[in-house]
Coordinates of C-alpha atoms and ligand atoms in Angstrom, one line a residue:
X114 CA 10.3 10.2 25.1
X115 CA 7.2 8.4 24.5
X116 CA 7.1 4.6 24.3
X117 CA 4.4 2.7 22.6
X118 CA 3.6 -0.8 23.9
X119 CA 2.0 -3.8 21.8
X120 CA -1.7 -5.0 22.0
X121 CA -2.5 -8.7 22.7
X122 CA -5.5 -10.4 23.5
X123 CA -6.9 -7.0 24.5
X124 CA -4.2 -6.0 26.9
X125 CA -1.1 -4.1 26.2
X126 CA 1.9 -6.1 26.2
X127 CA 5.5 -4.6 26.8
X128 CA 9.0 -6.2 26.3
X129 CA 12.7 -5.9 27.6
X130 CA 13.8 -5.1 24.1
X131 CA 12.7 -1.3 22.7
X132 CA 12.9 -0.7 19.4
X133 CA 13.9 3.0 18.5
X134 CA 11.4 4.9 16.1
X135 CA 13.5 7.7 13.4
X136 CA 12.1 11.2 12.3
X137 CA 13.1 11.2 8.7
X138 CA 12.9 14.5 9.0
X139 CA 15.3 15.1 11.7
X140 CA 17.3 11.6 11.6
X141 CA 16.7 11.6 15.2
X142 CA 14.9 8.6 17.3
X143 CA 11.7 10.5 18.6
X144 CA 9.9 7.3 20.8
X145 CA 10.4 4.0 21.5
X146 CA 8.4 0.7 20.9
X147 CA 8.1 -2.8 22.5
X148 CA 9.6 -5.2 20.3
X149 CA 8.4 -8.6 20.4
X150 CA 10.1 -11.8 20.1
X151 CA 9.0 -15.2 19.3
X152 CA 7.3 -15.8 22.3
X153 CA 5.1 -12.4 21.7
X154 CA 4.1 -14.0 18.7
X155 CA 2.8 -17.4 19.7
X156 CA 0.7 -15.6 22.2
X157 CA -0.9 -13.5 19.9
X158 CA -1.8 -15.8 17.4
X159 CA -2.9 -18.1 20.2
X160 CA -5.0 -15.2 21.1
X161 CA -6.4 -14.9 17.7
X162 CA -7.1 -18.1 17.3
X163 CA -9.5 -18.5 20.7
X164 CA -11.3 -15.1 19.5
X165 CA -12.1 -16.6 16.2
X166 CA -13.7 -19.0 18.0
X167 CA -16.9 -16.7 18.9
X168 CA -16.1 -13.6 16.1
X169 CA -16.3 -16.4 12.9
X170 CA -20.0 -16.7 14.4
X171 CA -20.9 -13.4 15.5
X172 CA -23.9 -12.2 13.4
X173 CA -22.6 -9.9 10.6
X174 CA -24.8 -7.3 12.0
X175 CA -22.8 -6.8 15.2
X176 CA -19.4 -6.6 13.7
X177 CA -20.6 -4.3 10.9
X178 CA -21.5 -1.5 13.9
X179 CA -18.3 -2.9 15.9
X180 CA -16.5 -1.8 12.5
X181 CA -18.0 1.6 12.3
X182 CA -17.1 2.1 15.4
X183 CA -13.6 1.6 15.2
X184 CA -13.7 4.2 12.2
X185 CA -15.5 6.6 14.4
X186 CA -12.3 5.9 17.1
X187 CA -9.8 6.9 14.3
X188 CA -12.2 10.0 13.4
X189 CA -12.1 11.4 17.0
X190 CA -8.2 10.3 17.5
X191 CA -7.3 11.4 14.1
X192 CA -5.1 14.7 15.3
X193 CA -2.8 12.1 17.6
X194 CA -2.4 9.9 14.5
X195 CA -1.6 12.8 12.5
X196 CA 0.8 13.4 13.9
X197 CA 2.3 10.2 14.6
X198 CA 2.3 9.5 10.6
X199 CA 3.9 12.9 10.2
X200 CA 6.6 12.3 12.6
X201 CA 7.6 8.2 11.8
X202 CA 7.0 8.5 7.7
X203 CA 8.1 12.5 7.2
X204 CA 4.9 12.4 4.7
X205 CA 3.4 16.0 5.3
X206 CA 0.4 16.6 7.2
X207 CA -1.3 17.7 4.0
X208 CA 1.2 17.2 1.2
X209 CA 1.3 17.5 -2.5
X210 CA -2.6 17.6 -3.9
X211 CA -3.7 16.8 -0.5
X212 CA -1.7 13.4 -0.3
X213 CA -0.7 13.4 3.3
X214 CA -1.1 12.7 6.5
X215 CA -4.4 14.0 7.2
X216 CA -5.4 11.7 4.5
X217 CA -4.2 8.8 5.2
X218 CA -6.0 9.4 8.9
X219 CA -9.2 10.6 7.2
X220 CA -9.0 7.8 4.2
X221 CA -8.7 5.2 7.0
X222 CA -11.6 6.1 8.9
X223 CA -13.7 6.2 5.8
X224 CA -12.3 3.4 4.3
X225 CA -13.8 1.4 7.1
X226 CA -17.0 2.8 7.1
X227 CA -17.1 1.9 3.7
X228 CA -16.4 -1.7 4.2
X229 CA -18.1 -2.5 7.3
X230 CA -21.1 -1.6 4.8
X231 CA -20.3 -4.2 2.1
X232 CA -22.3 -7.6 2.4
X233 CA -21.2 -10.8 1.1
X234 CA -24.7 -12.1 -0.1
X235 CA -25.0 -15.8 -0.2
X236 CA -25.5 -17.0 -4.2
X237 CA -28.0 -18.9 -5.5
X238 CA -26.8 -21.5 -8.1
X239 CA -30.4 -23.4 -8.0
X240 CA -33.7 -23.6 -6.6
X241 CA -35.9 -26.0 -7.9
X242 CA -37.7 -29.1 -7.1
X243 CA -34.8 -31.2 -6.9
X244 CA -32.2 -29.3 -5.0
X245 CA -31.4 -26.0 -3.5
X246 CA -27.7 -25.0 -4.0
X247 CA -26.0 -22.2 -2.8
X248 CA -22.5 -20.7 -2.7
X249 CA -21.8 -19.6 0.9
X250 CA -18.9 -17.7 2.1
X251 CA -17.1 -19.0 5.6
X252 CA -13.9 -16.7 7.3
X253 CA -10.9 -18.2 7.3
X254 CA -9.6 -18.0 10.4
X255 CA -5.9 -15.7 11.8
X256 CA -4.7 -13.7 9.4
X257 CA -1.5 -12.5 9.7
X258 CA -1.0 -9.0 8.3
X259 CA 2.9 -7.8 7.4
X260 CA 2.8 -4.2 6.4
X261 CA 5.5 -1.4 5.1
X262 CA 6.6 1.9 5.8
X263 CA 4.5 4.1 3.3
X264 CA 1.3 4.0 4.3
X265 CA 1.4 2.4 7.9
X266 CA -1.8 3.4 9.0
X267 CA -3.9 3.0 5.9
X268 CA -2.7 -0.2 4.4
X269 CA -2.9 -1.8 7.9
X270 CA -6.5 -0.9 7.7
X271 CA -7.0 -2.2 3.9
X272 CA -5.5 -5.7 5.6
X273 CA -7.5 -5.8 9.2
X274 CA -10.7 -4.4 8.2
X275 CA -11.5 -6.7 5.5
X276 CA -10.5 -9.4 7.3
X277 CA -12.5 -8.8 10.5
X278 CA -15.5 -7.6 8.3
X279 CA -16.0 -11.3 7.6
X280 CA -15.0 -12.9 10.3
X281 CA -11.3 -13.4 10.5
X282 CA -9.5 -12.5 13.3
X283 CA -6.0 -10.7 13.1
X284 CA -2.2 -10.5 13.9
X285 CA -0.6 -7.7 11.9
X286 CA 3.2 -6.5 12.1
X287 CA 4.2 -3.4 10.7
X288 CA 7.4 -2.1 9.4
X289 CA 10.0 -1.8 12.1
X290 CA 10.4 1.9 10.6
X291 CA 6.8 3.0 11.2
X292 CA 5.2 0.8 13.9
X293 CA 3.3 3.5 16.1
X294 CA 0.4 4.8 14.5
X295 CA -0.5 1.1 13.2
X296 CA 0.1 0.3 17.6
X297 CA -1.8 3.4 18.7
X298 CA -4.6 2.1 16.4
X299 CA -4.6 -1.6 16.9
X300 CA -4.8 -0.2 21.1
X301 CA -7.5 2.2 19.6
X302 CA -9.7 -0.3 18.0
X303 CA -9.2 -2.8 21.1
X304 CA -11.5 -0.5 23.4
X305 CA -14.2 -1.4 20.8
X306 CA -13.4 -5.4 19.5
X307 CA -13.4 -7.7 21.8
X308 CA -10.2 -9.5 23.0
X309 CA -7.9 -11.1 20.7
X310 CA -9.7 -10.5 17.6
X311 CA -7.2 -7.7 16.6
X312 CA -3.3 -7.8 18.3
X313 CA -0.2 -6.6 17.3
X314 CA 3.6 -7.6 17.3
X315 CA 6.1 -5.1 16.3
X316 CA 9.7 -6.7 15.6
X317 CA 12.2 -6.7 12.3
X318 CA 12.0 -9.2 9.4
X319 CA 12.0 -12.2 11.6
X320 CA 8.9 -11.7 13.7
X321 CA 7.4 -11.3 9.9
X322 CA 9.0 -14.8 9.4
X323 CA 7.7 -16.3 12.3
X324 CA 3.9 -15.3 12.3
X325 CA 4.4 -16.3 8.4
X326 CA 5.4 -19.3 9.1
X327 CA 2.9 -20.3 12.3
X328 CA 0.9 -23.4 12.0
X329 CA -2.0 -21.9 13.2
X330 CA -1.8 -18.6 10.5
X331 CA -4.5 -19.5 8.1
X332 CA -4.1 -16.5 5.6
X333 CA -1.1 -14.1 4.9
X334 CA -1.9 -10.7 3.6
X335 CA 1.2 -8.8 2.8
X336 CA 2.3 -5.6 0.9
X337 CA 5.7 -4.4 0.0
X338 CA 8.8 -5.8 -1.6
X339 CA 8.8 -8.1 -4.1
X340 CA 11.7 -9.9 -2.5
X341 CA 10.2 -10.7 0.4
X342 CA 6.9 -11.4 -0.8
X343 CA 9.2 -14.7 -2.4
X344 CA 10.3 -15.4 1.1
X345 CA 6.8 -14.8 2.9
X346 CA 5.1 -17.3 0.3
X347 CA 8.4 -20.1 0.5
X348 CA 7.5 -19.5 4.7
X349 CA 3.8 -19.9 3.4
X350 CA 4.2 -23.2 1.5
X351 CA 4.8 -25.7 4.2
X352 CA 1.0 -25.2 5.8
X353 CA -0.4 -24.1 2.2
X354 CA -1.4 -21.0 3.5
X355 CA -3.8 -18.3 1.5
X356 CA -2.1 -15.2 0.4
X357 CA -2.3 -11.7 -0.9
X358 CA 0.6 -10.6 -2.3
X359 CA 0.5 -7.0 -3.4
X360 CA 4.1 -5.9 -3.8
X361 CA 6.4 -3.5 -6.1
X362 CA 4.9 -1.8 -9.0
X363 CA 6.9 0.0 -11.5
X364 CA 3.9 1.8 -13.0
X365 CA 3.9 2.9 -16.9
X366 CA 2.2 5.8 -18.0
X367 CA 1.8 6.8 -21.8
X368 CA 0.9 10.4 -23.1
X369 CA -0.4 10.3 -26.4
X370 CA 0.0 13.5 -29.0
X371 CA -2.9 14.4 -28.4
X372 CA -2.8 15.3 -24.6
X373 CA -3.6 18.2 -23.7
X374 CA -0.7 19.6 -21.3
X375 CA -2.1 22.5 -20.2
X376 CA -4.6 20.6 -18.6
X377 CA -2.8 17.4 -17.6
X378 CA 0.9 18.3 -16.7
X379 CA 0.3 19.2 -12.9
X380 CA -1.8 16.4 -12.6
X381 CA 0.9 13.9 -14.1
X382 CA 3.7 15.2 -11.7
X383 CA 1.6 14.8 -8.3
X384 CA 0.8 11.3 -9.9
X385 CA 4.7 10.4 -9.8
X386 CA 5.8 12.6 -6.8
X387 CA 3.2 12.1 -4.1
X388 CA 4.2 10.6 -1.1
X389 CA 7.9 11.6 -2.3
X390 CA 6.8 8.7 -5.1
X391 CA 6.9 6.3 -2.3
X392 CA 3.4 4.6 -3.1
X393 CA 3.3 1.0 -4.7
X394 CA 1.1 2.8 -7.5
X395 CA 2.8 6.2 -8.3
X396 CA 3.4 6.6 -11.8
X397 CA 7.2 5.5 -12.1
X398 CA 7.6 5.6 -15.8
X399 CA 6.5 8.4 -18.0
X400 CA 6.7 7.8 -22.2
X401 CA 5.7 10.4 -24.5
X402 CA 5.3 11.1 -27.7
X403 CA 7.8 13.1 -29.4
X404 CA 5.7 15.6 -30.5
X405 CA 5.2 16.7 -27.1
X406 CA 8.6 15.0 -25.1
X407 CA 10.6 18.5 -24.8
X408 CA 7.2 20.6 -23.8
X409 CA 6.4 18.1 -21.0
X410 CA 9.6 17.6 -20.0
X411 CA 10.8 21.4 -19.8
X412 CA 6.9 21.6 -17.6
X413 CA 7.4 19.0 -15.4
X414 CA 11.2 20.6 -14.2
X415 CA 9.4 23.6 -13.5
X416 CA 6.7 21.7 -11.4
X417 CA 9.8 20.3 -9.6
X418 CA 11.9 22.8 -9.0
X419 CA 8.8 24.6 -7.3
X420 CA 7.3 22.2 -5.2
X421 CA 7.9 22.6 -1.5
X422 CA 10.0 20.0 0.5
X423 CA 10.7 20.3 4.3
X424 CA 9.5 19.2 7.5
X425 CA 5.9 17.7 7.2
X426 CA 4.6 20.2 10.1
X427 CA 5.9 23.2 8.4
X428 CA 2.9 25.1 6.7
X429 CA 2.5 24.8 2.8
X430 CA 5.0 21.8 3.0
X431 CA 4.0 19.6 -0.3
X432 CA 6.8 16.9 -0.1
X433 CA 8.5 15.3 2.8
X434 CA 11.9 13.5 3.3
X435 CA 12.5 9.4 1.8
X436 CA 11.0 7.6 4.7
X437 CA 14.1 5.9 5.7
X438 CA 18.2 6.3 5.1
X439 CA 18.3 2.9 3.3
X440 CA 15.8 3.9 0.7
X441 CA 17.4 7.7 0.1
X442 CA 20.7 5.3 -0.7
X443 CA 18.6 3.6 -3.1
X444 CA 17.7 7.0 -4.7
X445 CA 21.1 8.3 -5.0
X446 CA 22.2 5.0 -6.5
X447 CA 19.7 5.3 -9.3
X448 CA 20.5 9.1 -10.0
X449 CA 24.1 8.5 -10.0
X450 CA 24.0 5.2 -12.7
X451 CA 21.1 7.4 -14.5
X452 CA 24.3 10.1 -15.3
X453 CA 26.6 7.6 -15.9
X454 CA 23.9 6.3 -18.3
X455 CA 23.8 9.7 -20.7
X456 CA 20.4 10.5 -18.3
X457 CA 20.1 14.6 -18.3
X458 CA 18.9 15.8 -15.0
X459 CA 16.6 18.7 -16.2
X460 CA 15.5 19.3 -12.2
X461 CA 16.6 18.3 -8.9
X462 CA 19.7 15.4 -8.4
X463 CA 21.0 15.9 -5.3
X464 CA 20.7 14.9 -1.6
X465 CA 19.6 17.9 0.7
X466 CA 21.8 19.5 3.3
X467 CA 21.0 17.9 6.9
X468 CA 20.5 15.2 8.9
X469 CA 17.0 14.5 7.4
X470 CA 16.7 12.0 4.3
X471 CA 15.9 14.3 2.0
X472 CA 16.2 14.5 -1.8
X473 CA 15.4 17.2 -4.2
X474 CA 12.5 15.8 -7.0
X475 CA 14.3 15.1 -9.8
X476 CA 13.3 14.6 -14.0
X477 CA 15.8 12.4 -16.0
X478 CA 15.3 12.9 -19.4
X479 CA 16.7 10.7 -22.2
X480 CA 16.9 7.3 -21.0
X481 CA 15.2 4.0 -22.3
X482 CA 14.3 0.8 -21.2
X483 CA 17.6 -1.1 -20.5
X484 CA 18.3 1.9 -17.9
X485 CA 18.5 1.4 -14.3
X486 CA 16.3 4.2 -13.4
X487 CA 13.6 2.4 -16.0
X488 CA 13.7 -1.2 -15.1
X489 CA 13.5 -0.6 -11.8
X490 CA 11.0 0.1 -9.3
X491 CA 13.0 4.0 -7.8
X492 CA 10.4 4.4 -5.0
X493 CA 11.7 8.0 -4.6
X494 CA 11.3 11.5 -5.8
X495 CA 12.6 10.7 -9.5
X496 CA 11.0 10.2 -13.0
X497 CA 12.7 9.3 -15.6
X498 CA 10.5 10.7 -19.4
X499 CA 11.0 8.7 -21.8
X500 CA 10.4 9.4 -25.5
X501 CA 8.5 7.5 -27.9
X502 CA 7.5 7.9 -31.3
X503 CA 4.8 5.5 -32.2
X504 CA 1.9 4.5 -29.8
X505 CA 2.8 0.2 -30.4
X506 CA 6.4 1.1 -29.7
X507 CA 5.2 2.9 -26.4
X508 CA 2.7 0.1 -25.3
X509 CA 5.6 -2.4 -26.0
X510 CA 7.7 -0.4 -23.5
X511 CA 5.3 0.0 -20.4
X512 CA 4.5 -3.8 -21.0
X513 CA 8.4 -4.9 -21.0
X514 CA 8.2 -5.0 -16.9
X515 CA 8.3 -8.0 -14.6
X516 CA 6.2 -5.7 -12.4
X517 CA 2.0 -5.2 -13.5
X518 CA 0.3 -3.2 -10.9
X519 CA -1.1 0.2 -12.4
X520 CA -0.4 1.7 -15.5
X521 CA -2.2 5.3 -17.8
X522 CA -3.0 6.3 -20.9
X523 CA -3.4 10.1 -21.2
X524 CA -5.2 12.1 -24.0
X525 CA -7.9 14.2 -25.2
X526 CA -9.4 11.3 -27.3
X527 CA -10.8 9.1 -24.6
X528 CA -11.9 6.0 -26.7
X529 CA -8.6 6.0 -28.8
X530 CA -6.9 6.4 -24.9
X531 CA -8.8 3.7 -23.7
X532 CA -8.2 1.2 -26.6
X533 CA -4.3 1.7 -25.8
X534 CA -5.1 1.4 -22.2
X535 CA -6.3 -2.2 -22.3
X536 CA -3.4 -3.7 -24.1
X537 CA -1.5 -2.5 -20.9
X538 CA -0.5 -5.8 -18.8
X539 CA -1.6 -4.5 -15.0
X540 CA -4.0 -5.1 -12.6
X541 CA -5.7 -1.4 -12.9
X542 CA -5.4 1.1 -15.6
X543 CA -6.4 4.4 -15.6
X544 CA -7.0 7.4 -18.2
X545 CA -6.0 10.8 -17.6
X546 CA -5.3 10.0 -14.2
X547 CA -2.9 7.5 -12.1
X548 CA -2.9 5.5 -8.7
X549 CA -6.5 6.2 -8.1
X550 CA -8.1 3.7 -6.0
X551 CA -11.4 3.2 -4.2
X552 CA -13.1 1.4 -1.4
X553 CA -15.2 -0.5 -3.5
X554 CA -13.4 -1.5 -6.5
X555 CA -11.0 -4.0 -6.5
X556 CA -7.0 -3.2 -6.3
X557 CA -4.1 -5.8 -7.1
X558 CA -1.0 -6.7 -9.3
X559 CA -0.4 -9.2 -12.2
X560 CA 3.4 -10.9 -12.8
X561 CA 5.8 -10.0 -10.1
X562 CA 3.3 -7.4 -8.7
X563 CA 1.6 -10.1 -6.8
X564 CA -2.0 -11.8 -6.9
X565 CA -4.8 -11.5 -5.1
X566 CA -7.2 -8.2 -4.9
X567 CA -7.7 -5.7 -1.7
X568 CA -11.3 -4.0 -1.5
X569 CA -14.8 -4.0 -2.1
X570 CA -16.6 -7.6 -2.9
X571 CA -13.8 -9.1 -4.3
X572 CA -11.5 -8.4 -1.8
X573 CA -13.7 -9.6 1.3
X574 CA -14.1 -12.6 -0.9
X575 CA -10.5 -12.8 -0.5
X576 CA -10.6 -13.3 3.0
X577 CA -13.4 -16.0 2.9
X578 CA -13.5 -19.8 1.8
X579 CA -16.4 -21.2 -0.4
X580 CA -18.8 -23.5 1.4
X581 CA -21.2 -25.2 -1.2
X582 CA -24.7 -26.0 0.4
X583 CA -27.0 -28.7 -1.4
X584 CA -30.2 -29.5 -0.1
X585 CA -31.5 -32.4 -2.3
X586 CA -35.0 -32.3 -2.7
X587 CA -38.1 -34.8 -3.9
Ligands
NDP692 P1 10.1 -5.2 2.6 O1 9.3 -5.8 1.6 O2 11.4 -5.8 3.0 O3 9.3 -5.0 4.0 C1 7.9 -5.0 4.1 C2 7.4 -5.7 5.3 O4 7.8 -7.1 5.4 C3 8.0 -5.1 6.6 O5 7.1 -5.2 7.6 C4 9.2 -6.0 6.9 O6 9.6 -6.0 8.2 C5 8.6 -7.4 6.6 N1 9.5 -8.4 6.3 C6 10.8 -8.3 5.9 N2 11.3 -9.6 5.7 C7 10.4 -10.5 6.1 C8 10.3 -11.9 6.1 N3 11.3 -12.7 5.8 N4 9.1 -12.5 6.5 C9 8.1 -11.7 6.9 N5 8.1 -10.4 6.9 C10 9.2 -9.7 6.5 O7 10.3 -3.7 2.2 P2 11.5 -2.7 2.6 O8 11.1 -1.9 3.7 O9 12.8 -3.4 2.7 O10 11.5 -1.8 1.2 C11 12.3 -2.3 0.1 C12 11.6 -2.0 -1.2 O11 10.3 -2.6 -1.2 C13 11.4 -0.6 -1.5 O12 12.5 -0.1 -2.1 C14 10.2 -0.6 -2.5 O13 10.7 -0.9 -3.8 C15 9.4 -1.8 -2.0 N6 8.3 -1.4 -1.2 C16 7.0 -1.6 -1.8 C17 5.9 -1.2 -1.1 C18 4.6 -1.3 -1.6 O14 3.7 -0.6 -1.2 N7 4.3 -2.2 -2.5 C19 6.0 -0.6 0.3 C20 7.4 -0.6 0.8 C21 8.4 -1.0 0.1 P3 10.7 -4.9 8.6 O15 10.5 -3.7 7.9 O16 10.5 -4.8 10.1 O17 12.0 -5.6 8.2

């Protein structure tokens, strides 16, 4: 069985205690990793903290081709990694609409490309006889990164890329359920940085606690649960740390009459079901009109009942098992209180045979707000439809949410579609599509989705302080 050891200060670092990595598909441990204890920590973000030392000042030329090259490491290890994401998440090596695996490997690589070539330009306020004045952007210093189960590999690059981009340097843990292909590239990217600037500590809830909580920890950037985001900034207060909180969404989407179904139906079901709907911005709420609530809904159990679920290696597979046991409870919880609640399971319902956690994808029709299944965030292969019959009573809905992080509009009108889409209370909305994000455009959460942006300018401003520069003059 393989083991995976940790990365510190440029060497890799083993420990007596192993933790033991699950297939989801199989329910069996397939490898083992180091797990790290208190100690581990201190010594990594004692590491980090000497390397800032020389990578805050390192010209921005040099750690822009030092970035590319790390994104040229994940390009030529990419098949490894594959298959490391494929075995510790289930997710398929391609997957539904292409949402797998391979592009989570692939996205990561050019993700990093991408924002090795963004520049944080110094700004000129004034520049006149009397005084020149400038807004100048300073990194921060460590940065601790604390990252979930589904997306290891990609979200651990949205946190240590833009960080290191402008000068930080890094201690990320990842989710005790998927720790190896966020190890394999933190060892992977340590044959191009130089020592310290990127390490790794792999441990449960309390090595998250502990590098949270570390004097010397300037920035926390963290994604998952909204529950522990509360606990991570509480750790956070004491040394008034910076954050980036980007945690649960329970993302609204709204079909107007005038959608076009043909056209969009496929297109809404990969937005909810992707990734087993295990992505912070899958569409987890569906309202429609009632002119088209019974077509959609009789469309979108087809869709379901055809998609492929199995192992992630098997050819054609579209959708994989729930990443881990506890969250497949979660999904049979929901289902269960959705009957109990009048909810009709048009498709799917059940757990699948086998030792895998499996689910089949399931549509719950007639439920409301002030249903379990609605109010809260599923994180599973299950959408409940909900019907609406006027377009304020269907923007009232999707708003009713503690959560804000995505939400859609979809229609054949797009001005009337993108009127209704700005009264929506999230950090991104989009029309006729859902969860669509980009290197260079910024991605984040309003109300108990978080604060704080990832990517492009605003999100390597994130990971900088302001220095104002005034030169008096005359
Ligand atoms: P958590 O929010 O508990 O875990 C996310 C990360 O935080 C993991 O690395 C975890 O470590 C770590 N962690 C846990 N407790 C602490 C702590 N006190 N201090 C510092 N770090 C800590 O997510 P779960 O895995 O428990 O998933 C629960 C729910 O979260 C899901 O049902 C889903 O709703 C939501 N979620 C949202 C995600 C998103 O992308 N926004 C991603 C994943 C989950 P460890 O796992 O080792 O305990």
């Amino acid at each position: 069985m393989n083991h995976y050891p940790m990365t510190i200060n440029g060497e890799a670092v083993d420990s007596s205690d192993r933790l033991e990595v699950i297939n989801p598909a199989t329910g069996q441990v397939f490898a083992t990793c180091a797990l790290a204890n208190e100690a581990h920590v201190q010594q990594a973000v004692a590491a980090a903290k000497t390397a800032f030392k020389t990578w805050g000042v390192r010209p921005d030329s040099e750690r822009k081709a030092l970035i590319h090259q790390v994104a040229a490491c994940i390009e030529e290890n990419s098949e490894e990694l594959i298959k490391l994401i494929t075995l510790e998440t289930g997710k398929p090596v391609a997957g539904l609409g292409g949402v797998g695996a391979t592009m989570e490997v692939m996205g990561s690589a050019g993700w990093s490309h991408v924002t090795a070539d963004i520049d944080l330009a110094e700004e000129v306020i004034q520049d006149d006889e009397t005084a020149y004045v400038a807004v100048t952007r300073k990194p921060l210093g460590v940065v601790a990164s604390v990252t979930p189960w589904n997306w290891p590999l990609l979200i651990a690059i949205w946190h240590v890329i833009s960080a290191i981009r402008v000068g930080n340097t890094v201690v990320i843990k990842p989710s005790e359920n998927t720790p190896l292909a966020t190890a394999r590239f933190v060892e992977l990217a340590n044959t191009v940085l130089p020592p310290g600037v990127l390490n790794i500590v792999v441990g449960r809830g309390d090595v998250g606690q502990a590098l949270a909580s570390s004097d010397s920890v300037q920035k926390i950037v963290f994604t998952g649960s909204t529950h522990t985001g509360k606990r991570i900034m509480a750790s956070a207060a004491a040394s008034l740390k910076r954050m980036v909180l980007e945690l649960g969404g329970n993302d609204a989407a709204i079909v107007l009459p005038d959608a076009d179904l043909d056209k969009l139906a496929a297109e809404i079901f990969a937005a909810a079901f992707h990734n087993n709907g295990q992505t912070c911005a899958c569409l987890k709420r569906l309202y429609v009109h009632e002119s088209l609530y019974d077509d959609l809904c009789r469309r979108l159990a087809v869709l379901a009942k055809q998609v492929k679920v199995g192992n992630g290696f098997e050819d054609g597979t579209e959708l994989g098992p729930l990443q881990n046991e506890a969250q497949l409870k979660v999904v049979e919880d929901l289902v269960a209180r959705s009957r109990e609640e009048g909810g009709q399971i048009l498709a799917g319902g059940e757990r699948l045979p086998g030792d895998g956690f499996f689910f089949q994808p399931t549509i719950v029709a007639g439920l409301s707000n002030g249903n379990a299944l609605v109010d809260s965030e599923q994180f599973g292969p299950v959408l409940p439809v909900i019907q609406y019959a006027t377009v304020d009573e269907a923007v009232r809905m999707a708003n009713d949410s503690p959560n804000g992080l995505g939400g859609s509009v979809w229609g054949s009108d797009v001005g009337a579609a993108e009127s209704v889409a700005r009264q929506l209370e999230c950090g991104t909305v989009w029309i006729n599509g859902h969860g669509g994000i980009q290197p260079d455009a910024p991605f984040g959460g309003i109300k108990e989705s978080g604060f704080g942006v990832e990517f492009g300018r605003y999100g390597l401003e994130e990971c900088t302080s302001i220095q104002t520069l005034k030169i008096h003059r005359g």
